[in-house]
XYZ file of C-alpha atoms in Angstrom:
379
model
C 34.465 -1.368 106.739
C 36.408 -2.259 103.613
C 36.525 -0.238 100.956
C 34.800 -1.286 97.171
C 37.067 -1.624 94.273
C 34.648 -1.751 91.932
C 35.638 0.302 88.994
C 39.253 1.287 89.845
C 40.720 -1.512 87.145
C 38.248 -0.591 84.415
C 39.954 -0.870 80.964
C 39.432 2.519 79.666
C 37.492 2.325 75.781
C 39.551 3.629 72.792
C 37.691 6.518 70.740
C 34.562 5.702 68.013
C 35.914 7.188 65.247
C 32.883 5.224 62.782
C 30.816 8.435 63.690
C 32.794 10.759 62.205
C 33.711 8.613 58.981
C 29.867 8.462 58.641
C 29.706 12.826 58.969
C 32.026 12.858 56.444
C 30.415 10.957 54.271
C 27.092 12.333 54.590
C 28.718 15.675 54.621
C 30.344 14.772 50.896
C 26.913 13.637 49.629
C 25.429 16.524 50.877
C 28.179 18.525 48.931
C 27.604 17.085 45.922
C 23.732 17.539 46.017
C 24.446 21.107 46.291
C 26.630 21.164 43.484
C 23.747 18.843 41.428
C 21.363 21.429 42.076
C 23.298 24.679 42.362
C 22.298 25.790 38.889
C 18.120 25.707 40.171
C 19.154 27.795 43.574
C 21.340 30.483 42.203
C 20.705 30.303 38.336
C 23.188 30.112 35.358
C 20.581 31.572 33.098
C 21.560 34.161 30.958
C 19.660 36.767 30.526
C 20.620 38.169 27.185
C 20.679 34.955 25.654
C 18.988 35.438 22.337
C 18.372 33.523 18.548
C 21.278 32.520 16.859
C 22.032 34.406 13.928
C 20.563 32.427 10.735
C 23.552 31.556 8.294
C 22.341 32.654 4.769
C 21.187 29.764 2.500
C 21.893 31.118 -0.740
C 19.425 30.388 -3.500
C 17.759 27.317 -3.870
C 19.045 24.567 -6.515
C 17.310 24.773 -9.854
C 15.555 21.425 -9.699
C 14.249 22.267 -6.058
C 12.904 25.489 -7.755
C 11.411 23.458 -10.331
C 9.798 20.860 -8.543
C 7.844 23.893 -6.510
C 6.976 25.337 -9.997
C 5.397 22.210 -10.872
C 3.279 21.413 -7.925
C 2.333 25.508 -7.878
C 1.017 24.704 -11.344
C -0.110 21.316 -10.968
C -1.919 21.259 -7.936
C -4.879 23.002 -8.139
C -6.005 20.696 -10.291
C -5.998 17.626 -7.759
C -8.977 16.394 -6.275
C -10.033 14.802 -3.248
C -12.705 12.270 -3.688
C -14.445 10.703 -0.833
C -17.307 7.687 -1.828
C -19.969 7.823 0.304
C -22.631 4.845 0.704
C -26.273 5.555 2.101
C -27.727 4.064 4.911
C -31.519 4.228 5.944
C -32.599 4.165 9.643
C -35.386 0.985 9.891
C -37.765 3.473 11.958
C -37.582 6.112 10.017
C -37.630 7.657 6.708
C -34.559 9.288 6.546
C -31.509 8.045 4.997
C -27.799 9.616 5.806
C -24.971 9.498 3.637
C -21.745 8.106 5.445
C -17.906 8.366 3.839
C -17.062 4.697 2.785
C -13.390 5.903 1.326
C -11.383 7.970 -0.247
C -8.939 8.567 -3.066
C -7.525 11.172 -5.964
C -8.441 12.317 -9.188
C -8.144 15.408 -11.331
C -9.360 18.096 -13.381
C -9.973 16.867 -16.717
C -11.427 20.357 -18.396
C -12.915 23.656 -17.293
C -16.213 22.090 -17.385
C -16.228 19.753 -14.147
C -15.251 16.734 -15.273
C -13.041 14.712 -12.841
C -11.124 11.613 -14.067
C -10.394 9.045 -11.284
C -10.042 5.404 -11.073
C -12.927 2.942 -11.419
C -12.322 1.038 -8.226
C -12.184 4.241 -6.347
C -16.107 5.068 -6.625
C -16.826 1.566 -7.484
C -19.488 0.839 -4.351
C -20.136 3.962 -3.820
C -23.731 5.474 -3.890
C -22.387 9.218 -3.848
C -19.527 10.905 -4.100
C -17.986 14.347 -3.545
C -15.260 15.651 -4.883
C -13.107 18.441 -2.812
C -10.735 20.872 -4.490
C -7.416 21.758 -3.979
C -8.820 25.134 -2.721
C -10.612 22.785 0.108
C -14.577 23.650 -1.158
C -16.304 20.405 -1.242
C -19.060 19.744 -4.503
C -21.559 16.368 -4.438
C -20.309 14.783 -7.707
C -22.548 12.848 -10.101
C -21.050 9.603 -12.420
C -20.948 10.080 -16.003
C -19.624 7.002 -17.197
C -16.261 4.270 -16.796
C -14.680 2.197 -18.361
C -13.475 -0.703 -15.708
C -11.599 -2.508 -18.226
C -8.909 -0.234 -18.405
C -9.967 1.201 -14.389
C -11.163 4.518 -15.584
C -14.035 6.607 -14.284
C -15.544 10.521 -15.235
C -17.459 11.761 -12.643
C -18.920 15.610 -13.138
C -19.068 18.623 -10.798
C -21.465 21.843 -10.779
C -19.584 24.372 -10.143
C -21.886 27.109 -11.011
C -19.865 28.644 -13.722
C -16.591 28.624 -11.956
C -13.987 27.518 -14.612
C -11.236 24.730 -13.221
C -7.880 24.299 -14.069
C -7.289 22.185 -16.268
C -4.353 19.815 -15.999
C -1.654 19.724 -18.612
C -2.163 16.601 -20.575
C 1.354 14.765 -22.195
C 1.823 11.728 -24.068
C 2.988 8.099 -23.021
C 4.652 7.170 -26.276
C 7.907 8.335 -25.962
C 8.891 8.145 -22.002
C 12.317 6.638 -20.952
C 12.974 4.432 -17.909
C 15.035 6.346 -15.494
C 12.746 9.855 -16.174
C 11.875 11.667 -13.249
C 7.843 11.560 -12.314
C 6.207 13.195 -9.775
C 3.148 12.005 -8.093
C -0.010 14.574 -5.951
C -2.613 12.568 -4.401
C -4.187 12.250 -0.952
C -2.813 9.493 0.780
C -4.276 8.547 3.488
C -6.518 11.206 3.889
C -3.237 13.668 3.622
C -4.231 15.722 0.818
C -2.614 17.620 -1.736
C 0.792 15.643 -0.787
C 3.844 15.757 -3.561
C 6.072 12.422 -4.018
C 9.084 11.849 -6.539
C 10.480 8.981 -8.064
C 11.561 7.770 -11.328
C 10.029 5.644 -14.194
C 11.507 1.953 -12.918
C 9.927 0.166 -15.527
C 7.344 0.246 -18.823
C 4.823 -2.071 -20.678
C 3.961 -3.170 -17.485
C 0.716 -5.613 -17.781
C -1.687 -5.219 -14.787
C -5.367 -7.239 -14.320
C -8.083 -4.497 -14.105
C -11.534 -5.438 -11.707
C -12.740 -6.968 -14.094
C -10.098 -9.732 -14.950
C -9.225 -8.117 -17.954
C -5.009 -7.081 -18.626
C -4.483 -3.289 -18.730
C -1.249 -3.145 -21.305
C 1.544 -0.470 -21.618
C 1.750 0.343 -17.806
C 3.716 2.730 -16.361
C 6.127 1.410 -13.294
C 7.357 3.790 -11.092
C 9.405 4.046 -7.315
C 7.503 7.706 -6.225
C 5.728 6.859 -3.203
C 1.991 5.819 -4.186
C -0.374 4.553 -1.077
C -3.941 4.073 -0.438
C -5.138 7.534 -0.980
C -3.351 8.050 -4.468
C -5.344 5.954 -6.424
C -6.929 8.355 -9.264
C -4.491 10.960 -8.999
C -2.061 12.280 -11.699
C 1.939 10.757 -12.661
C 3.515 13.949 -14.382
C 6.990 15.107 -15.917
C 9.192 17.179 -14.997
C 7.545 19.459 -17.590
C 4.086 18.748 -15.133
C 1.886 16.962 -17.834
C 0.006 14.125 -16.980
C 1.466 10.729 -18.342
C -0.120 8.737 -16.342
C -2.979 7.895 -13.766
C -1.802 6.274 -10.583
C -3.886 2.452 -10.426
C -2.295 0.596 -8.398
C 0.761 -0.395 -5.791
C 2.253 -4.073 -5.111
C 2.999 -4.609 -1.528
C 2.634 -7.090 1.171
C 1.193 -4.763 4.008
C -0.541 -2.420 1.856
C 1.504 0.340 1.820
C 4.273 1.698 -0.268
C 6.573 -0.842 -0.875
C 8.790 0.544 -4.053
C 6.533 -0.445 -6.689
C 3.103 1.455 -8.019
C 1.264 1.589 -11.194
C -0.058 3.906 -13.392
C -2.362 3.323 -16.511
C -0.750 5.405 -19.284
C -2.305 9.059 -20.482
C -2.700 7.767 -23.967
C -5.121 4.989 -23.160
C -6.776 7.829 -20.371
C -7.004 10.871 -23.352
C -8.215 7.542 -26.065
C -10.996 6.923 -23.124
C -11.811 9.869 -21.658
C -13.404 11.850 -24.365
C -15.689 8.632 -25.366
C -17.083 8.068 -21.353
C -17.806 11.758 -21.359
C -19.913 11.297 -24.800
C -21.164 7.616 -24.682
C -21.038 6.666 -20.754
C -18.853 4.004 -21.483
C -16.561 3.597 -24.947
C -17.794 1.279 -27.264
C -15.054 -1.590 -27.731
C -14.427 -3.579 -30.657
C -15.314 -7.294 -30.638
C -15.956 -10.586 -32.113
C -19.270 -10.986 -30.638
C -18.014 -14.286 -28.713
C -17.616 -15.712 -24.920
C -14.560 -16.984 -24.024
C -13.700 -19.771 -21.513
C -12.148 -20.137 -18.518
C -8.607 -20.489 -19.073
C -8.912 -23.037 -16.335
C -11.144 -24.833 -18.197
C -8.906 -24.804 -21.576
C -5.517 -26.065 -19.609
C -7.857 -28.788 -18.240
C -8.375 -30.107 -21.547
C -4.854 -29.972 -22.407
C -5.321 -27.251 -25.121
C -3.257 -23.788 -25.650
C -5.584 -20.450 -27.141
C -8.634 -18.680 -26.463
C -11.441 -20.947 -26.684
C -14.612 -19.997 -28.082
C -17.956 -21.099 -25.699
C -20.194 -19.150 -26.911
C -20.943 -17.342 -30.588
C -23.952 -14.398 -29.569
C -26.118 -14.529 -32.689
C -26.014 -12.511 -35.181
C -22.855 -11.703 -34.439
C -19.708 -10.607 -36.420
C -18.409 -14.118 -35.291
C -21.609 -16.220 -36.474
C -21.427 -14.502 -39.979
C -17.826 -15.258 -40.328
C -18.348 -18.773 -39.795
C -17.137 -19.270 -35.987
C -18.507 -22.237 -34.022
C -19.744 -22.569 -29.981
C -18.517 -25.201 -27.557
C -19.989 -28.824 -28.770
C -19.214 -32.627 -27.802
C -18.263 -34.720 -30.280
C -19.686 -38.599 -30.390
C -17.123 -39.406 -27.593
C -18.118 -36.655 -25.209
C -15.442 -34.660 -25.926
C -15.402 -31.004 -25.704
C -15.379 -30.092 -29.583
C -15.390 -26.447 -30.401
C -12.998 -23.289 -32.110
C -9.775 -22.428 -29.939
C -8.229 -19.366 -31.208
C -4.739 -19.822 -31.484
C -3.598 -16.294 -33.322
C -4.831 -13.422 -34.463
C -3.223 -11.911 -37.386
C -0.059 -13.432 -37.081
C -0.017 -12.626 -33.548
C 0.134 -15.768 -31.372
C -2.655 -16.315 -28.765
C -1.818 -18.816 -25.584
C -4.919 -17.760 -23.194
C -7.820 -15.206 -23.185
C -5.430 -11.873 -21.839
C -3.745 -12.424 -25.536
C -6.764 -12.359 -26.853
C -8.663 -9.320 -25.571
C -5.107 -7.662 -25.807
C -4.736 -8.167 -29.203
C -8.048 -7.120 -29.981
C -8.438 -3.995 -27.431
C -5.671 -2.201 -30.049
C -8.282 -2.741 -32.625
C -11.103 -0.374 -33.612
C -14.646 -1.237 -34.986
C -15.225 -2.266 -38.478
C -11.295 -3.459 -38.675
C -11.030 -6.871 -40.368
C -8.692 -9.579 -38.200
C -7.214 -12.576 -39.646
C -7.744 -15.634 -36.784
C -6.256 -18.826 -36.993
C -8.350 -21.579 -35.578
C -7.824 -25.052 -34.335
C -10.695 -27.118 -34.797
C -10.565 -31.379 -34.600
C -10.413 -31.723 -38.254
C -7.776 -29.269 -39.001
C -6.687 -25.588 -38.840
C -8.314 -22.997 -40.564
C -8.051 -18.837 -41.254
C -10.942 -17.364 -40.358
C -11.426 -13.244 -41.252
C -13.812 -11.319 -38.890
C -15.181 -7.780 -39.027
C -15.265 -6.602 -35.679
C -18.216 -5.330 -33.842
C -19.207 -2.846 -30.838
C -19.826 -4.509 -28.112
């Protein structure tokens, strides 16, 4: 029998050295996943780590130091104010009172007396006002004047004296003077902004349509929330009531508003004793200015003289049509001296004015122009 020779030429295979290229490799990762997590196995903690040493400040700078002073001094007499509305239940009795917003105000005297905007409480049906010290008293309105976007509202506080805040004057401030503004924006009361005066005799429309003169422009941050609450110096007197903000979303955009403290102390004192301060007048309605650029004219046109009036006993005439059908009546055109062009000349003009004080108008009527001289009148 022959003998196989299968397998005695077989080529012999060279070495698979891929298996130990892929050991090294996995042994490399595996060396470098130690290292990754070496610090978590054996630790690198120290033990006697402890604080760092705090580096002495020295003392503060002396306007920081004053700006503290002032809202120490200032700021308990900042109020909260929240405007409440009251809803009944239609199977039941009962009515609840639920917050409808909020905004500032401040101590006006020792008495209770809170001044705040008009538009803050303006809806409301209640109101409570919450001191700086965070106890919360239902407030009662005494009186406002929304011209000018001023209310007094009054707090029991069953003998307890307020604070008072320092009252200043608006007649004498300088653009570039530093303010500082406490209110409750946004719910976050008792909170301290700074800016400067950026502007003055600002002219802003009040609720009702009317121009508040003399404003107060300012760059410290004023949002929803601060309306009602004090503008002060750097000596912490009020000079100023914050009103209003111009922005696009709402918020603070650079640009708020305050109605100055002399028209607020002017006000103030006559809400608290009248309800609302008698204003001098002619005893007249005036028209749209729509209406009077419609029929090409320039003034305040009178539609309406109330009689018995001031303006009825110095001779003043109501809207009329002439033969033609044209609209035939007075159109104020100055008031001592003072040109008039629309309506917000007008009742500016005349809100500097007190009652009983005579005023020269100039009139334009169809057959000429005539002086007129009116005593003016509470309205």
């Amino acid at each position: 029998m022959e003998e196989s020779n299968v397998g005695r030429n077989r080529i012999p295979t060279p070495p698979d050295h891929s298996r130990g290229l892929i050991l090294l490799l996995v042994a490399l990762l595996v060396v470098l996943l130690f290292w990754q997590i070496r610090p978590w196995l054996f630790g690198v903690h120290d033990r006697h780590a402890a604080p760092r040493a705090v580096t002495p400040r020295g003392d503060l700078a002396e306007h920081e130091k004053s700006t503290i002073e002032l809202f120490r001094q200032a700021s308990p007499s900042v109020v909260f104010i929240t405007s409440k509305a009251v809803r009944r239940n239609l199977f039941s009795l009962y009515a609840t009172e639920v917050p409808q917003g909020t905004g500032s105000g401040f101590v006006w005297d020792a008495n209770g007396y809170i001044v705040t905007n008009f538009h803050v409480i303006k809806d409301a049906q209640a109101a409570d006002v919450t001191l700086a010290d965070h106890s919360t008293w239902p407030a009662r309105l005494v009186g406002a004047e929304p011209d000018k976007d001023l209310a007094v509202l009054k707090i029991d506080t069953q003998g307890r004296a307020l604070p008072a805040i320092a009252v200043g004057t608006s007649s004498d401030l300088e653009v570039g003077q530093q303010v500082f503004a406490i209110g409750n924006p946004f719910g976050f009361d008792q909170t301290l902004t700074t800016g400067v005066i950026s502007g003055l005799g600002r002219v802003i429309q009040s609720l009702t349509g009317r121009p508040i003169e003399g404003v107060i422009q300012t760059d410290a941050a004023i949002n929803p929330g601060n309306s009602g609450g004090p503008l002060l110096d750097s000596a912490g007197r009020l000079i100023g009531i914050n009103t209003a903000i111009v922005s696009p979303s709402g918020a603070y955009a650079g640009i708020g508003f305050a109605v100055p403290v002399d028209v607020v102390n002017r006000l103030v004192p006559q809400i608290i004793r009248y309800g609302r301060p008698p204003r001098a007048g002619l005893g007249v309605s005036i028209a749209e200015d729509s209406i009077v650029r419609r029929l090409g004219m320039e003034g305040a046109l009178v539609w309406e003289v109330k009689p018995g009036s001031a303006a009825e006993r110095a001779g003043l005439r109501s809207v009329r049509y002439d033969s033609r059908g044209r609209v035939a009546g007075d159109l104020i055109v100055a008031v001592d001296g003072q040109p008039v062009r629309n309506s917000r000349d007008l009742f500016r003009l005349l809100d500097a004015r007190e009652i009983g004080d005579k005023v020269a108008l100039r009139v334009w009527r169809p057959d000429g122009q005539i002086d007129i001289e009116v005593t003016l009148q509470s309205l």
